[in-house]
Amino acid sequence: MILGNIGSESKMDYTSIGDIVNIASRIETLTKLYQTDILVTSELVDNLQFDHNSRFVDEVRVRGKQESVRLYEIFDHLNDDEKEIRQSNVIPLKEGFTYYKEGEFQKAIDIFKMIIDQKKKDSLPLLFANRSINMLRNENKEKRENWDGIFTIEEISK
């Protein structure tokens, strides 16, 4: 990353440029898709040196990158009820995501549906249930055959 004044004498901007800045920008646009305020990579979560409330959200391949990025939601800032909902869904979401990643979409749907049926306000199980249902459709046979469990983000509108 390069951080500093960039430009000429007539127009100077203090900015940052580099690969990590591009990835951060792409991840920031994903907060809408996952309906969360704070979305970070596993690298950041692994290096936090204080207690925090977080949960795995997805493994994605962002535009312009071949390697995947594991995303986490940080939810310390939420009220106690919202924290409790997210925390109570950590384990079943992880189990559902494991089936989803392995291409066992019906098993994933069953788990995500169980979470949804609890009528707790959490958009993540619905997102993955819909993705899994979509993967089971006949027109996605080729997609299923090439499935590596990583969701490729083509374009997210701001």
Short mmCIF file of N, CA and C in Angstrom, two decimals:
data_model
loop_
_atom_site.label_atom_id
_atom_site.label_comp_id
_atom_site.label_asym_id
_atom_site.label_seq_id
_atom_site.Cartn_x
_atom_site.Cartn_y
_atom_site.Cartn_z
N MET A 1 0.84 -1.17 0.00
CA MET A 1 0.00 0.00 0.00
C MET A 1 0.89 1.23 0.00
N ILE A 2 0.47 2.22 -0.76
CA ILE A 2 1.15 3.50 -0.78
C ILE A 2 0.20 4.53 -0.19
N LEU A 3 0.68 5.30 0.76
CA LEU A 3 -0.12 6.31 1.43
C LEU A 3 0.64 7.62 1.38
N GLY A 4 -0.04 8.66 0.92
CA GLY A 4 0.64 9.94 0.88
C GLY A 4 0.02 10.90 -0.10
N ASN A 5 0.71 12.00 -0.32
CA ASN A 5 0.26 13.01 -1.27
C ASN A 5 0.57 12.53 -2.68
N ILE A 6 -0.44 12.56 -3.51
CA ILE A 6 -0.28 12.13 -4.89
C ILE A 6 -0.85 13.21 -5.79
N GLY A 7 -0.13 13.57 -6.82
CA GLY A 7 -0.61 14.57 -7.76
C GLY A 7 0.50 15.53 -8.14
N SER A 8 0.07 16.72 -8.52
CA SER A 8 1.02 17.76 -8.91
C SER A 8 0.81 18.98 -8.03
N GLU A 9 1.60 20.01 -8.23
CA GLU A 9 1.46 21.23 -7.43
C GLU A 9 0.09 21.85 -7.56
N SER A 10 -0.52 21.74 -8.74
CA SER A 10 -1.83 22.37 -8.95
C SER A 10 -2.98 21.54 -8.37
N LYS A 11 -2.82 20.25 -8.26
CA LYS A 11 -3.86 19.39 -7.68
C LYS A 11 -3.18 18.26 -6.91
N MET A 12 -3.32 18.31 -5.60
CA MET A 12 -2.67 17.35 -4.73
C MET A 12 -3.76 16.68 -3.87
N ASP A 13 -3.70 15.37 -3.77
CA ASP A 13 -4.62 14.61 -2.93
C ASP A 13 -3.81 13.72 -2.01
N TYR A 14 -4.28 13.62 -0.77
CA TYR A 14 -3.71 12.66 0.17
C TYR A 14 -4.57 11.41 0.03
N THR A 15 -3.97 10.31 -0.38
CA THR A 15 -4.75 9.12 -0.67
C THR A 15 -3.94 7.87 -0.40
N SER A 16 -4.60 6.74 -0.55
CA SER A 16 -3.91 5.46 -0.44
C SER A 16 -4.25 4.65 -1.70
N ILE A 17 -3.27 3.93 -2.18
CA ILE A 17 -3.47 3.07 -3.33
C ILE A 17 -2.76 1.76 -3.09
N GLY A 18 -3.23 0.72 -3.76
CA GLY A 18 -2.59 -0.58 -3.64
C GLY A 18 -3.60 -1.70 -3.62
N ASP A 19 -3.10 -2.91 -3.68
CA ASP A 19 -3.94 -4.10 -3.74
C ASP A 19 -4.85 -4.22 -2.52
N ILE A 20 -4.32 -4.00 -1.33
CA ILE A 20 -5.11 -4.14 -0.11
C ILE A 20 -6.23 -3.10 -0.06
N VAL A 21 -6.00 -1.93 -0.61
CA VAL A 21 -7.03 -0.89 -0.66
C VAL A 21 -8.16 -1.32 -1.59
N ASN A 22 -7.81 -1.93 -2.72
CA ASN A 22 -8.82 -2.41 -3.66
C ASN A 22 -9.66 -3.52 -3.04
N ILE A 23 -9.01 -4.45 -2.35
CA ILE A 23 -9.75 -5.53 -1.70
C ILE A 23 -10.67 -4.97 -0.62
N ALA A 24 -10.18 -4.04 0.18
CA ALA A 24 -11.00 -3.43 1.23
C ALA A 24 -12.23 -2.74 0.63
N SER A 25 -12.05 -2.06 -0.48
CA SER A 25 -13.16 -1.40 -1.15
C SER A 25 -14.20 -2.41 -1.62
N ARG A 26 -13.75 -3.50 -2.18
CA ARG A 26 -14.68 -4.53 -2.66
C ARG A 26 -15.42 -5.19 -1.49
N ILE A 27 -14.72 -5.42 -0.39
CA ILE A 27 -15.35 -6.01 0.79
C ILE A 27 -16.38 -5.04 1.37
N GLU A 28 -16.05 -3.77 1.38
CA GLU A 28 -17.00 -2.78 1.91
C GLU A 28 -18.31 -2.81 1.13
N THR A 29 -18.26 -3.01 -0.18
CA THR A 29 -19.50 -3.06 -0.97
C THR A 29 -20.33 -4.29 -0.64
N LEU A 30 -19.71 -5.32 -0.07
CA LEU A 30 -20.42 -6.55 0.27
C LEU A 30 -21.26 -6.42 1.53
N THR A 31 -21.06 -5.36 2.32
CA THR A 31 -21.86 -5.20 3.54
C THR A 31 -23.35 -5.16 3.21
N LYS A 32 -23.71 -4.61 2.07
CA LYS A 32 -25.13 -4.57 1.67
C LYS A 32 -25.64 -5.97 1.39
N LEU A 33 -24.87 -6.77 0.66
CA LEU A 33 -25.29 -8.13 0.33
C LEU A 33 -25.52 -8.95 1.59
N TYR A 34 -24.61 -8.84 2.55
CA TYR A 34 -24.71 -9.63 3.77
C TYR A 34 -25.48 -8.92 4.88
N GLN A 35 -25.96 -7.74 4.61
CA GLN A 35 -26.75 -6.93 5.55
C GLN A 35 -26.07 -6.84 6.92
N THR A 36 -24.84 -6.36 6.87
CA THR A 36 -24.07 -6.18 8.09
C THR A 36 -23.34 -4.85 8.03
N ASP A 37 -22.99 -4.33 9.18
CA ASP A 37 -22.30 -3.05 9.25
C ASP A 37 -20.79 -3.20 9.11
N ILE A 38 -20.24 -4.27 9.70
CA ILE A 38 -18.79 -4.43 9.73
C ILE A 38 -18.44 -5.81 9.19
N LEU A 39 -17.72 -5.81 8.08
CA LEU A 39 -17.30 -7.02 7.42
C LEU A 39 -15.78 -6.96 7.27
N VAL A 40 -15.10 -7.99 7.74
CA VAL A 40 -13.64 -8.00 7.71
C VAL A 40 -13.14 -9.35 7.22
N THR A 41 -11.86 -9.42 6.93
CA THR A 41 -11.27 -10.68 6.48
C THR A 41 -10.82 -11.53 7.68
N SER A 42 -10.58 -12.80 7.41
CA SER A 42 -10.10 -13.70 8.46
C SER A 42 -8.73 -13.25 8.98
N GLU A 43 -7.95 -12.64 8.12
CA GLU A 43 -6.63 -12.16 8.53
C GLU A 43 -6.76 -11.14 9.66
N LEU A 44 -7.71 -10.23 9.55
CA LEU A 44 -7.91 -9.24 10.60
C LEU A 44 -8.44 -9.91 11.86
N VAL A 45 -9.43 -10.77 11.73
CA VAL A 45 -10.01 -11.45 12.90
C VAL A 45 -8.93 -12.23 13.65
N ASP A 46 -8.07 -12.92 12.90
CA ASP A 46 -7.01 -13.72 13.53
C ASP A 46 -5.99 -12.86 14.27
N ASN A 47 -5.86 -11.61 13.89
CA ASN A 47 -4.86 -10.74 14.50
C ASN A 47 -5.40 -9.76 15.53
N LEU A 48 -6.72 -9.79 15.77
CA LEU A 48 -7.28 -8.92 16.80
C LEU A 48 -6.75 -9.36 18.16
N GLN A 49 -6.34 -8.40 18.95
CA GLN A 49 -5.74 -8.74 20.24
C GLN A 49 -6.64 -8.34 21.39
N PHE A 50 -7.95 -8.39 21.14
CA PHE A 50 -8.92 -8.12 22.19
C PHE A 50 -10.14 -8.99 21.93
N ASP A 51 -10.93 -9.20 22.98
CA ASP A 51 -12.14 -10.00 22.83
C ASP A 51 -13.13 -9.28 21.92
N HIS A 52 -13.76 -10.04 21.06
CA HIS A 52 -14.72 -9.46 20.13
C HIS A 52 -15.78 -10.50 19.78
N ASN A 53 -16.93 -10.02 19.37
CA ASN A 53 -18.00 -10.89 18.88
C ASN A 53 -17.92 -10.91 17.36
N SER A 54 -17.71 -12.09 16.81
CA SER A 54 -17.65 -12.20 15.36
C SER A 54 -18.19 -13.55 14.94
N ARG A 55 -18.50 -13.64 13.65
CA ARG A 55 -18.90 -14.92 13.09
C ARG A 55 -18.51 -14.98 11.62
N PHE A 56 -18.26 -16.20 11.17
CA PHE A 56 -17.94 -16.44 9.78
C PHE A 56 -19.15 -16.09 8.94
N VAL A 57 -18.92 -15.43 7.80
CA VAL A 57 -20.02 -15.03 6.92
C VAL A 57 -19.97 -15.79 5.59
N ASP A 58 -18.82 -15.84 4.96
CA ASP A 58 -18.74 -16.47 3.64
C ASP A 58 -17.29 -16.55 3.19
N GLU A 59 -17.07 -17.36 2.19
CA GLU A 59 -15.78 -17.38 1.51
C GLU A 59 -16.05 -16.94 0.08
N VAL A 60 -15.41 -15.86 -0.33
CA VAL A 60 -15.71 -15.26 -1.63
C VAL A 60 -14.44 -15.06 -2.45
N ARG A 61 -14.67 -14.95 -3.73
CA ARG A 61 -13.62 -14.56 -4.66
C ARG A 61 -14.08 -13.22 -5.22
N VAL A 62 -13.34 -12.15 -4.92
CA VAL A 62 -13.73 -10.82 -5.37
C VAL A 62 -13.21 -10.57 -6.77
N ARG A 63 -13.87 -9.66 -7.46
CA ARG A 63 -13.50 -9.32 -8.83
C ARG A 63 -12.03 -8.95 -8.92
N GLY A 64 -11.36 -9.54 -9.89
CA GLY A 64 -9.95 -9.23 -10.12
C GLY A 64 -8.98 -10.08 -9.31
N LYS A 65 -9.49 -11.02 -8.51
CA LYS A 65 -8.63 -11.86 -7.67
C LYS A 65 -8.94 -13.33 -7.89
N GLN A 66 -7.93 -14.16 -7.89
CA GLN A 66 -8.13 -15.61 -8.03
C GLN A 66 -8.27 -16.29 -6.65
N GLU A 67 -7.50 -15.79 -5.67
CA GLU A 67 -7.57 -16.41 -4.35
C GLU A 67 -8.82 -15.94 -3.62
N SER A 68 -9.32 -16.81 -2.76
CA SER A 68 -10.55 -16.47 -2.03
C SER A 68 -10.22 -15.71 -0.75
N VAL A 69 -11.24 -15.06 -0.23
CA VAL A 69 -11.14 -14.30 1.02
C VAL A 69 -12.24 -14.81 1.94
N ARG A 70 -11.88 -15.14 3.16
CA ARG A 70 -12.89 -15.56 4.16
C ARG A 70 -13.34 -14.30 4.89
N LEU A 71 -14.66 -14.13 4.93
CA LEU A 71 -15.25 -12.92 5.51
C LEU A 71 -15.90 -13.22 6.86
N TYR A 72 -15.76 -12.25 7.76
CA TYR A 72 -16.37 -12.34 9.08
C TYR A 72 -17.13 -11.06 9.38
N GLU A 73 -18.19 -11.22 10.15
CA GLU A 73 -18.94 -10.08 10.64
C GLU A 73 -18.50 -9.82 12.08
N ILE A 74 -18.20 -8.58 12.37
CA ILE A 74 -17.94 -8.15 13.75
C ILE A 74 -19.23 -7.49 14.23
N PHE A 75 -19.74 -7.93 15.39
CA PHE A 75 -21.02 -7.39 15.83
C PHE A 75 -21.03 -6.91 17.28
N ASP A 76 -19.90 -6.44 17.76
CA ASP A 76 -19.81 -5.90 19.12
C ASP A 76 -20.71 -4.68 19.32
N HIS A 77 -20.95 -3.92 18.28
CA HIS A 77 -21.68 -2.67 18.37
C HIS A 77 -23.20 -2.84 18.44
N LEU A 78 -23.70 -4.06 18.23
CA LEU A 78 -25.14 -4.29 18.23
C LEU A 78 -25.69 -4.34 19.65
N ASN A 79 -27.00 -4.18 19.75
CA ASN A 79 -27.61 -4.28 21.08
C ASN A 79 -27.57 -5.74 21.55
N ASP A 80 -27.83 -5.97 22.83
CA ASP A 80 -27.68 -7.30 23.42
C ASP A 80 -28.54 -8.36 22.73
N ASP A 81 -29.78 -8.01 22.36
CA ASP A 81 -30.66 -8.98 21.69
C ASP A 81 -30.10 -9.40 20.34
N GLU A 82 -29.61 -8.44 19.57
CA GLU A 82 -29.05 -8.75 18.25
C GLU A 82 -27.76 -9.56 18.38
N LYS A 83 -26.95 -9.22 19.39
CA LYS A 83 -25.73 -10.00 19.63
C LYS A 83 -26.08 -11.45 19.96
N GLU A 84 -27.08 -11.63 20.82
CA GLU A 84 -27.50 -12.98 21.23
C GLU A 84 -28.00 -13.79 20.03
N ILE A 85 -28.76 -13.18 19.15
CA ILE A 85 -29.26 -13.87 17.95
C ILE A 85 -28.09 -14.34 17.10
N ARG A 86 -27.18 -13.43 16.81
CA ARG A 86 -26.04 -13.80 15.97
C ARG A 86 -25.18 -14.87 16.63
N GLN A 87 -24.94 -14.71 17.93
CA GLN A 87 -24.11 -15.68 18.64
C GLN A 87 -24.78 -17.05 18.67
N SER A 88 -26.10 -17.09 18.85
CA SER A 88 -26.80 -18.38 18.90
C SER A 88 -26.82 -19.08 17.54
N ASN A 89 -26.63 -18.33 16.47
CA ASN A 89 -26.64 -18.92 15.13
C ASN A 89 -25.26 -19.31 14.61
N VAL A 90 -24.20 -19.01 15.36
CA VAL A 90 -22.84 -19.28 14.89
C VAL A 90 -22.65 -20.75 14.53
N ILE A 91 -22.99 -21.65 15.42
CA ILE A 91 -22.73 -23.09 15.20
C ILE A 91 -23.63 -23.66 14.10
N PRO A 92 -24.96 -23.42 14.13
CA PRO A 92 -25.76 -23.98 13.03
C PRO A 92 -25.41 -23.38 11.67
N LEU A 93 -25.05 -22.11 11.61
CA LEU A 93 -24.62 -21.52 10.34
C LEU A 93 -23.34 -22.18 9.83
N LYS A 94 -22.43 -22.45 10.74
CA LYS A 94 -21.17 -23.10 10.35
C LYS A 94 -21.47 -24.49 9.78
N GLU A 95 -22.37 -25.22 10.42
CA GLU A 95 -22.74 -26.55 9.93
C GLU A 95 -23.41 -26.45 8.56
N GLY A 96 -24.33 -25.52 8.41
CA GLY A 96 -25.00 -25.32 7.13
C GLY A 96 -24.02 -24.91 6.04
N PHE A 97 -23.09 -24.05 6.39
CA PHE A 97 -22.11 -23.60 5.41
C PHE A 97 -21.20 -24.75 4.99
N THR A 98 -20.88 -25.64 5.91
CA THR A 98 -20.05 -26.80 5.56
C THR A 98 -20.73 -27.63 4.48
N TYR A 99 -22.03 -27.91 4.66
CA TYR A 99 -22.78 -28.65 3.63
C TYR A 99 -22.83 -27.85 2.32
N TYR A 100 -23.07 -26.56 2.43
CA TYR A 100 -23.13 -25.70 1.25
C TYR A 100 -21.81 -25.77 0.48
N LYS A 101 -20.70 -25.63 1.18
CA LYS A 101 -19.38 -25.65 0.55
C LYS A 101 -19.09 -26.99 -0.10
N GLU A 102 -19.57 -28.08 0.52
CA GLU A 102 -19.35 -29.42 -0.02
C GLU A 102 -20.32 -29.76 -1.16
N GLY A 103 -21.24 -28.84 -1.47
CA GLY A 103 -22.20 -29.09 -2.54
C GLY A 103 -23.39 -29.94 -2.11
N GLU A 104 -23.55 -30.12 -0.81
CA GLU A 104 -24.70 -30.86 -0.26
C GLU A 104 -25.82 -29.84 0.01
N PHE A 105 -26.40 -29.34 -1.08
CA PHE A 105 -27.29 -28.19 -0.97
C PHE A 105 -28.59 -28.49 -0.23
N GLN A 106 -29.15 -29.69 -0.39
CA GLN A 106 -30.39 -30.00 0.32
C GLN A 106 -30.16 -30.06 1.82
N LYS A 107 -29.05 -30.66 2.25
CA LYS A 107 -28.73 -30.69 3.68
C LYS A 107 -28.51 -29.27 4.21
N ALA A 108 -27.86 -28.44 3.40
CA ALA A 108 -27.65 -27.04 3.80
C ALA A 108 -28.99 -26.33 3.95
N ILE A 109 -29.88 -26.53 2.99
CA ILE A 109 -31.22 -25.90 3.04
C ILE A 109 -31.93 -26.30 4.31
N ASP A 110 -31.89 -27.58 4.66
CA ASP A 110 -32.57 -28.06 5.87
C ASP A 110 -32.07 -27.33 7.12
N ILE A 111 -30.78 -27.13 7.22
CA ILE A 111 -30.23 -26.43 8.38
C ILE A 111 -30.59 -24.95 8.36
N PHE A 112 -30.43 -24.31 7.20
CA PHE A 112 -30.77 -22.88 7.12
C PHE A 112 -32.26 -22.67 7.39
N LYS A 113 -33.10 -23.59 6.91
CA LYS A 113 -34.55 -23.47 7.16
C LYS A 113 -34.85 -23.60 8.65
N MET A 114 -34.14 -24.50 9.33
CA MET A 114 -34.34 -24.65 10.78
C MET A 114 -34.03 -23.33 11.50
N ILE A 115 -32.96 -22.66 11.09
CA ILE A 115 -32.60 -21.38 11.70
C ILE A 115 -33.67 -20.34 11.39
N ILE A 116 -34.11 -20.28 10.14
CA ILE A 116 -35.13 -19.32 9.72
C ILE A 116 -36.42 -19.54 10.49
N ASP A 117 -36.80 -20.81 10.70
CA ASP A 117 -38.05 -21.14 11.40
C ASP A 117 -38.06 -20.67 12.84
N GLN A 118 -36.89 -20.36 13.40
CA GLN A 118 -36.83 -19.85 14.77
C GLN A 118 -37.30 -18.40 14.84
N LYS A 119 -37.51 -17.80 13.68
CA LYS A 119 -38.03 -16.43 13.54
C LYS A 119 -37.18 -15.40 14.27
N LYS A 120 -35.88 -15.63 14.26
CA LYS A 120 -34.97 -14.63 14.80
C LYS A 120 -34.53 -13.74 13.66
N LYS A 121 -34.33 -12.48 13.95
CA LYS A 121 -33.96 -11.52 12.91
C LYS A 121 -32.49 -11.70 12.54
N ASP A 122 -32.28 -12.47 11.46
CA ASP A 122 -30.93 -12.74 10.98
C ASP A 122 -31.04 -13.06 9.49
N SER A 123 -30.44 -12.25 8.66
CA SER A 123 -30.59 -12.39 7.21
C SER A 123 -29.66 -13.44 6.60
N LEU A 124 -28.61 -13.83 7.28
CA LEU A 124 -27.62 -14.74 6.71
C LEU A 124 -28.19 -16.12 6.35
N PRO A 125 -28.98 -16.76 7.22
CA PRO A 125 -29.51 -18.07 6.84
C PRO A 125 -30.42 -18.01 5.61
N LEU A 126 -31.17 -16.95 5.46
CA LEU A 126 -32.04 -16.79 4.29
C LEU A 126 -31.21 -16.63 3.02
N LEU A 127 -30.15 -15.85 3.10
CA LEU A 127 -29.27 -15.67 1.94
C LEU A 127 -28.71 -17.01 1.48
N PHE A 128 -28.21 -17.82 2.41
CA PHE A 128 -27.62 -19.11 2.04
C PHE A 128 -28.67 -20.13 1.64
N ALA A 129 -29.85 -20.08 2.24
CA ALA A 129 -30.93 -20.98 1.81
C ALA A 129 -31.29 -20.67 0.36
N ASN A 130 -31.42 -19.39 0.03
CA ASN A 130 -31.75 -19.01 -1.35
C ASN A 130 -30.65 -19.40 -2.33
N ARG A 131 -29.41 -19.21 -1.95
CA ARG A 131 -28.30 -19.63 -2.82
C ARG A 131 -28.33 -21.13 -3.05
N SER A 132 -28.57 -21.89 -1.98
CA SER A 132 -28.60 -23.35 -2.08
C SER A 132 -29.76 -23.81 -2.96
N ILE A 133 -30.93 -23.21 -2.78
CA ILE A 133 -32.09 -23.53 -3.62
C ILE A 133 -31.76 -23.23 -5.08
N ASN A 134 -31.15 -22.10 -5.32
CA ASN A 134 -30.77 -21.71 -6.67
C ASN A 134 -29.80 -22.72 -7.29
N MET A 135 -28.86 -23.24 -6.51
CA MET A 135 -27.89 -24.20 -7.03
C MET A 135 -28.56 -25.53 -7.40
N LEU A 136 -29.68 -25.88 -6.76
CA LEU A 136 -30.36 -27.13 -7.06
C LEU A 136 -31.20 -27.06 -8.32
N ARG A 137 -31.44 -25.89 -8.83
CA ARG A 137 -32.25 -25.76 -10.05
C ARG A 137 -31.54 -26.42 -11.23
N ASN A 138 -32.34 -26.97 -12.14
CA ASN A 138 -31.80 -27.69 -13.30
C ASN A 138 -30.84 -26.85 -14.13
N GLU A 139 -31.13 -25.56 -14.30
CA GLU A 139 -30.28 -24.72 -15.15
C GLU A 139 -28.89 -24.50 -14.55
N ASN A 140 -28.68 -24.91 -13.31
CA ASN A 140 -27.38 -24.72 -12.66
C ASN A 140 -26.58 -26.03 -12.57
N LYS A 141 -26.92 -27.01 -13.41
CA LYS A 141 -26.22 -28.30 -13.38
C LYS A 141 -24.72 -28.12 -13.62
N GLU A 142 -24.35 -27.33 -14.63
CA GLU A 142 -22.93 -27.12 -14.93
C GLU A 142 -22.23 -26.40 -13.77
N LYS A 143 -22.93 -25.44 -13.18
CA LYS A 143 -22.38 -24.71 -12.03
C LYS A 143 -22.09 -25.68 -10.87
N ARG A 144 -23.02 -26.62 -10.64
CA ARG A 144 -22.84 -27.61 -9.57
C ARG A 144 -21.64 -28.51 -9.85
N GLU A 145 -21.46 -28.90 -11.11
CA GLU A 145 -20.37 -29.80 -11.47
C GLU A 145 -19.01 -29.14 -11.26
N ASN A 146 -18.94 -27.83 -11.38
CA ASN A 146 -17.69 -27.09 -11.21
C ASN A 146 -17.61 -26.38 -9.85
N TRP A 147 -18.48 -26.73 -8.94
CA TRP A 147 -18.59 -26.05 -7.65
C TRP A 147 -17.36 -26.29 -6.79
N ASP A 148 -16.76 -25.20 -6.32
CA ASP A 148 -15.63 -25.30 -5.40
C ASP A 148 -15.97 -24.74 -4.02
N GLY A 149 -17.24 -24.36 -3.83
CA GLY A 149 -17.68 -23.87 -2.54
C GLY A 149 -17.39 -22.41 -2.28
N ILE A 150 -16.80 -21.74 -3.26
CA ILE A 150 -16.44 -20.34 -3.10
C ILE A 150 -17.36 -19.50 -3.97
N PHE A 151 -18.00 -18.53 -3.36
CA PHE A 151 -18.92 -17.66 -4.08
C PHE A 151 -18.12 -16.58 -4.79
N THR A 152 -18.30 -16.48 -6.10
CA THR A 152 -17.58 -15.47 -6.87
C THR A 152 -18.44 -14.23 -7.00
N ILE A 153 -17.90 -13.12 -6.53
CA ILE A 153 -18.60 -11.83 -6.60
C ILE A 153 -18.22 -11.18 -7.91
N GLU A 154 -19.16 -11.12 -8.83
CA GLU A 154 -18.89 -10.50 -10.13
C GLU A 154 -18.98 -8.99 -10.03
N GLU A 155 -20.11 -8.51 -9.59
CA GLU A 155 -20.32 -7.06 -9.54
C GLU A 155 -21.39 -6.77 -8.51
N ILE A 156 -21.13 -5.89 -7.60
CA ILE A 156 -22.11 -5.45 -6.62
C ILE A 156 -22.35 -3.98 -6.87
N SER A 157 -23.61 -3.64 -7.07
CA SER A 157 -23.91 -2.22 -7.30
C SER A 157 -23.92 -1.47 -5.98
N LYS A 158 -23.41 -0.25 -6.00
CA LYS A 158 -23.33 0.54 -4.77
C LYS A 158 -24.64 1.20 -4.47
#
